[in-house]
Amino acid sequence: ETGVTQSPTHLIKTRGQQVTLRCSSQSGHNTVSWYQQALGQGPQFIFQYYREEENGRGNFPPRFSGLQFPNYSSELNVNALELDDSALYLCASSRDRSNTEAFFGQGTRLTVV
Amino acid sequence: AQTVTQSQPEMSVQEAETVTLSCTYDTSESNYYLFWYKQPPSRQMILVIRQEAYKQQNATENRFSVNFQKAAKSFSLKISDSQLGDTAMYFCAFILYNFNKFYFGSGTKLNVKP
């Protein structure tokens, strides 16, 4: 157990809908990063939040957005879902922005139909 | 561009034997950390081992060790005395100093057979 929890574990949505995924970071961690892992691939960086502000973004369109709350938990929002958004979404929390000691959650499996 | 290549999509090993997973990476930076993560069917990424690029000595964690060749940009993982619980996807990754994101390879699926 890493102390990082994600909800829900599985989700099925229809193309065009919106979805919110949640991540509770490990105690004492102020940084949360989100990754998309398509089937058979390695995770791809979506963005990072540090102390409630976005601190870097990968090559994802603006319909992928996020939030970090004062308790350092985080949300990933995806609007106008597309079939290609079907993937495992992982969050990782760390004590600082460097991510050299990052702990991952178990992921949310999103299926878009 | 930063890339990670894992050329072995799938490998098998008998229980108690030794297996080596390969990883090469590309970056023009000289300061970075390298990682091997394990992802079992439970999906959670678990850190196996970490190596700081400025350290010449290869990292070791119990049955897991790495062979880090900085000039060749190679970072292989050796698993000794393989156990059934080692069955998982293994991802090689790195992070640049002062940057905030992991670059992951595509993974190697390891099957440990009884």
PDB file of C-alpha atoms in Angstrom, chain B residues 1-102:
ATOM      1  CA  ALA B   1      13.560  14.526 -27.044  1.00  0.00           C
ATOM      2  CA  GLN B   2      13.511  12.147 -24.099  1.00  0.00           C
ATOM      3  CA  THR B   3      12.753   8.525 -24.887  1.00  0.00           C
ATOM      4  CA  VAL B   4      12.870   5.136 -23.172  1.00  0.00           C
ATOM      5  CA  THR B   5      13.047   1.874 -25.110  1.00  0.00           C
ATOM      6  CA  GLN B   6      12.281  -1.541 -23.693  1.00  0.00           C
ATOM      7  CA  SER B   7      12.917  -3.987 -26.506  1.00  0.00           C
ATOM      8  CA  GLN B   8      11.551  -7.099 -24.808  1.00  0.00           C
ATOM      9  CA  PRO B   9       7.737  -6.992 -24.793  1.00  0.00           C
ATOM     10  CA  GLU B  10       7.510 -10.280 -22.887  1.00  0.00           C
ATOM     11  CA  MET B  11       9.871 -12.610 -21.039  1.00  0.00           C
ATOM     12  CA  SER B  12       9.557 -15.840 -19.092  1.00  0.00           C
ATOM     13  CA  VAL B  13      11.754 -17.288 -16.360  1.00  0.00           C
ATOM     14  CA  GLN B  14      11.598 -20.337 -14.150  1.00  0.00           C
ATOM     15  CA  GLU B  15      11.113 -19.826 -10.456  1.00  0.00           C
ATOM     16  CA  ALA B  16      14.444 -19.425  -8.609  1.00  0.00           C
ATOM     17  CA  GLU B  17      16.338 -18.517 -11.777  1.00  0.00           C
ATOM     18  CA  THR B  18      17.799 -15.159 -12.793  1.00  0.00           C
ATOM     19  CA  VAL B  19      16.435 -12.867 -15.489  1.00  0.00           C
ATOM     20  CA  THR B  20      17.614  -9.553 -16.936  1.00  0.00           C
ATOM     21  CA  LEU B  21      15.297  -6.942 -18.398  1.00  0.00           C
ATOM     22  CA  SER B  22      16.781  -4.444 -20.851  1.00  0.00           C
ATOM     23  CA  CYS B  23      16.237  -0.703 -21.085  1.00  0.00           C
ATOM     24  CA  THR B  24      17.878   2.007 -23.114  1.00  0.00           C
ATOM     25  CA  TYR B  25      17.064   5.687 -22.930  1.00  0.00           C
ATOM     26  CA  ASP B  26      17.927   8.868 -24.715  1.00  0.00           C
ATOM     27  CA  THR B  27      18.432  12.325 -23.296  1.00  0.00           C
ATOM     28  CA  SER B  28      20.904  15.101 -23.910  1.00  0.00           C
ATOM     29  CA  GLU B  29      20.854  16.013 -20.218  1.00  0.00           C
ATOM     30  CA  SER B  30      23.493  14.701 -17.864  1.00  0.00           C
ATOM     31  CA  ASN B  31      21.629  14.828 -14.554  1.00  0.00           C
ATOM     32  CA  TYR B  32      18.696  12.532 -14.015  1.00  0.00           C
ATOM     33  CA  TYR B  33      17.275   9.665 -11.977  1.00  0.00           C
ATOM     34  CA  LEU B  34      16.475   6.252 -13.407  1.00  0.00           C
ATOM     35  CA  PHE B  35      13.816   3.898 -12.110  1.00  0.00           C
ATOM     36  CA  TRP B  36      12.345   0.482 -12.515  1.00  0.00           C
ATOM     37  CA  TYR B  37       8.675   0.174 -11.585  1.00  0.00           C
ATOM     38  CA  LYS B  38       6.634  -3.008 -11.271  1.00  0.00           C
ATOM     39  CA  GLN B  39       2.944  -3.045 -12.196  1.00  0.00           C
ATOM     40  CA  PRO B  40       1.170  -6.248 -11.121  1.00  0.00           C
ATOM     41  CA  PRO B  41      -2.406  -7.047 -12.183  1.00  0.00           C
ATOM     42  CA  SER B  42      -3.581  -4.860  -9.305  1.00  0.00           C
ATOM     43  CA  ARG B  43      -2.368  -1.977 -11.551  1.00  0.00           C
ATOM     44  CA  GLN B  44      -0.512  -0.080  -8.841  1.00  0.00           C
ATOM     45  CA  MET B  45       2.959   1.064  -9.862  1.00  0.00           C
ATOM     46  CA  ILE B  46       5.451  -0.095  -7.263  1.00  0.00           C
ATOM     47  CA  LEU B  47       8.991   1.238  -7.132  1.00  0.00           C
ATOM     48  CA  VAL B  48      11.516  -1.571  -7.538  1.00  0.00           C
ATOM     49  CA  ILE B  49      14.788   0.307  -7.651  1.00  0.00           C
ATOM     50  CA  ARG B  50      16.177   3.792  -8.244  1.00  0.00           C
ATOM     51  CA  GLN B  51      19.540   4.993  -9.564  1.00  0.00           C
ATOM     52  CA  GLU B  52      20.959   8.507  -9.531  1.00  0.00           C
ATOM     53  CA  ALA B  53      22.823   9.140 -12.772  1.00  0.00           C
ATOM     54  CA  TYR B  54      25.797  10.823 -11.099  1.00  0.00           C
ATOM     55  CA  LYS B  55      26.479   7.714  -9.008  1.00  0.00           C
ATOM     56  CA  GLN B  56      28.746   5.181 -10.668  1.00  0.00           C
ATOM     57  CA  GLN B  57      27.874   2.380  -8.259  1.00  0.00           C
ATOM     58  CA  ASN B  58      24.981   0.233  -9.400  1.00  0.00           C
ATOM     59  CA  ALA B  59      21.942   0.243  -7.105  1.00  0.00           C
ATOM     60  CA  THR B  60      20.848  -2.950  -5.370  1.00  0.00           C
ATOM     61  CA  GLU B  61      17.666  -3.781  -3.471  1.00  0.00           C
ATOM     62  CA  ASN B  62      17.620  -7.332  -2.118  1.00  0.00           C
ATOM     63  CA  ARG B  63      17.119  -9.615  -5.175  1.00  0.00           C
ATOM     64  CA  PHE B  64      16.997  -6.674  -7.591  1.00  0.00           C
ATOM     65  CA  SER B  65      20.049  -4.992  -9.053  1.00  0.00           C
ATOM     66  CA  VAL B  66      20.792  -2.781 -12.013  1.00  0.00           C
ATOM     67  CA  ASN B  67      23.562  -2.496 -14.551  1.00  0.00           C
ATOM     68  CA  PHE B  68      23.846   1.214 -15.305  1.00  0.00           C
ATOM     69  CA  GLN B  69      26.004   2.168 -18.260  1.00  0.00           C
ATOM     70  CA  LYS B  70      25.733   5.943 -18.574  1.00  0.00           C
ATOM     71  CA  ALA B  71      27.789   6.326 -21.727  1.00  0.00           C
ATOM     72  CA  ALA B  72      25.718   3.687 -23.473  1.00  0.00           C
ATOM     73  CA  LYS B  73      22.495   5.036 -21.926  1.00  0.00           C
ATOM     74  CA  SER B  74      21.606   1.576 -20.761  1.00  0.00           C
ATOM     75  CA  PHE B  75      19.850   0.622 -17.533  1.00  0.00           C
ATOM     76  CA  SER B  76      19.068  -3.087 -17.222  1.00  0.00           C
ATOM     77  CA  LEU B  77      17.360  -4.798 -14.282  1.00  0.00           C
ATOM     78  CA  LYS B  78      18.505  -8.142 -12.953  1.00  0.00           C
ATOM     79  CA  ILE B  79      16.147 -10.199 -10.825  1.00  0.00           C
ATOM     80  CA  SER B  80      17.808 -13.015  -8.928  1.00  0.00           C
ATOM     81  CA  ASP B  81      16.035 -16.017  -7.402  1.00  0.00           C
ATOM     82  CA  SER B  82      12.826 -15.157  -9.265  1.00  0.00           C
ATOM     83  CA  GLN B  83       9.614 -15.669  -7.349  1.00  0.00           C
ATOM     84  CA  LEU B  84       6.050 -16.206  -8.529  1.00  0.00           C
ATOM     85  CA  GLY B  85       5.164 -12.820  -7.019  1.00  0.00           C
ATOM     86  CA  ASP B  86       7.572 -11.145  -9.440  1.00  0.00           C
ATOM     87  CA  THR B  87       5.123 -11.810 -12.274  1.00  0.00           C
ATOM     88  CA  ALA B  88       4.134  -8.331 -13.502  1.00  0.00           C
ATOM     89  CA  MET B  89       4.748  -5.623 -16.073  1.00  0.00           C
ATOM     90  CA  TYR B  90       8.060  -3.869 -15.519  1.00  0.00           C
ATOM     91  CA  PHE B  91       8.558  -0.290 -16.631  1.00  0.00           C
ATOM     92  CA  CYS B  92      11.826   1.537 -17.007  1.00  0.00           C
ATOM     93  CA  ALA B  93      11.612   5.310 -16.479  1.00  0.00           C
ATOM     94  CA  PHE B  94      13.658   8.423 -15.834  1.00  0.00           C
ATOM     95  CA  ILE B  95      13.215  11.943 -14.496  1.00  0.00           C
ATOM     96  CA  LEU B  96      15.453  14.881 -15.314  1.00  0.00           C
ATOM     97  CA  TYR B  97      16.782  17.008 -12.478  1.00  0.00           C
ATOM     98  CA  ASN B  98      14.595  20.082 -11.980  1.00  0.00           C
ATOM     99  CA  PHE B  99      11.878  18.655 -14.164  1.00  0.00           C
ATOM    100  CA  ASN B 100       8.783  17.069 -12.895  1.00  0.00           C
ATOM    101  CA  LYS B 101       7.664  14.230 -15.095  1.00  0.00           C
ATOM    102  CA  PHE B 102       8.522  10.600 -15.629  1.00  0.00           C
TER     103      PHE B 102
END
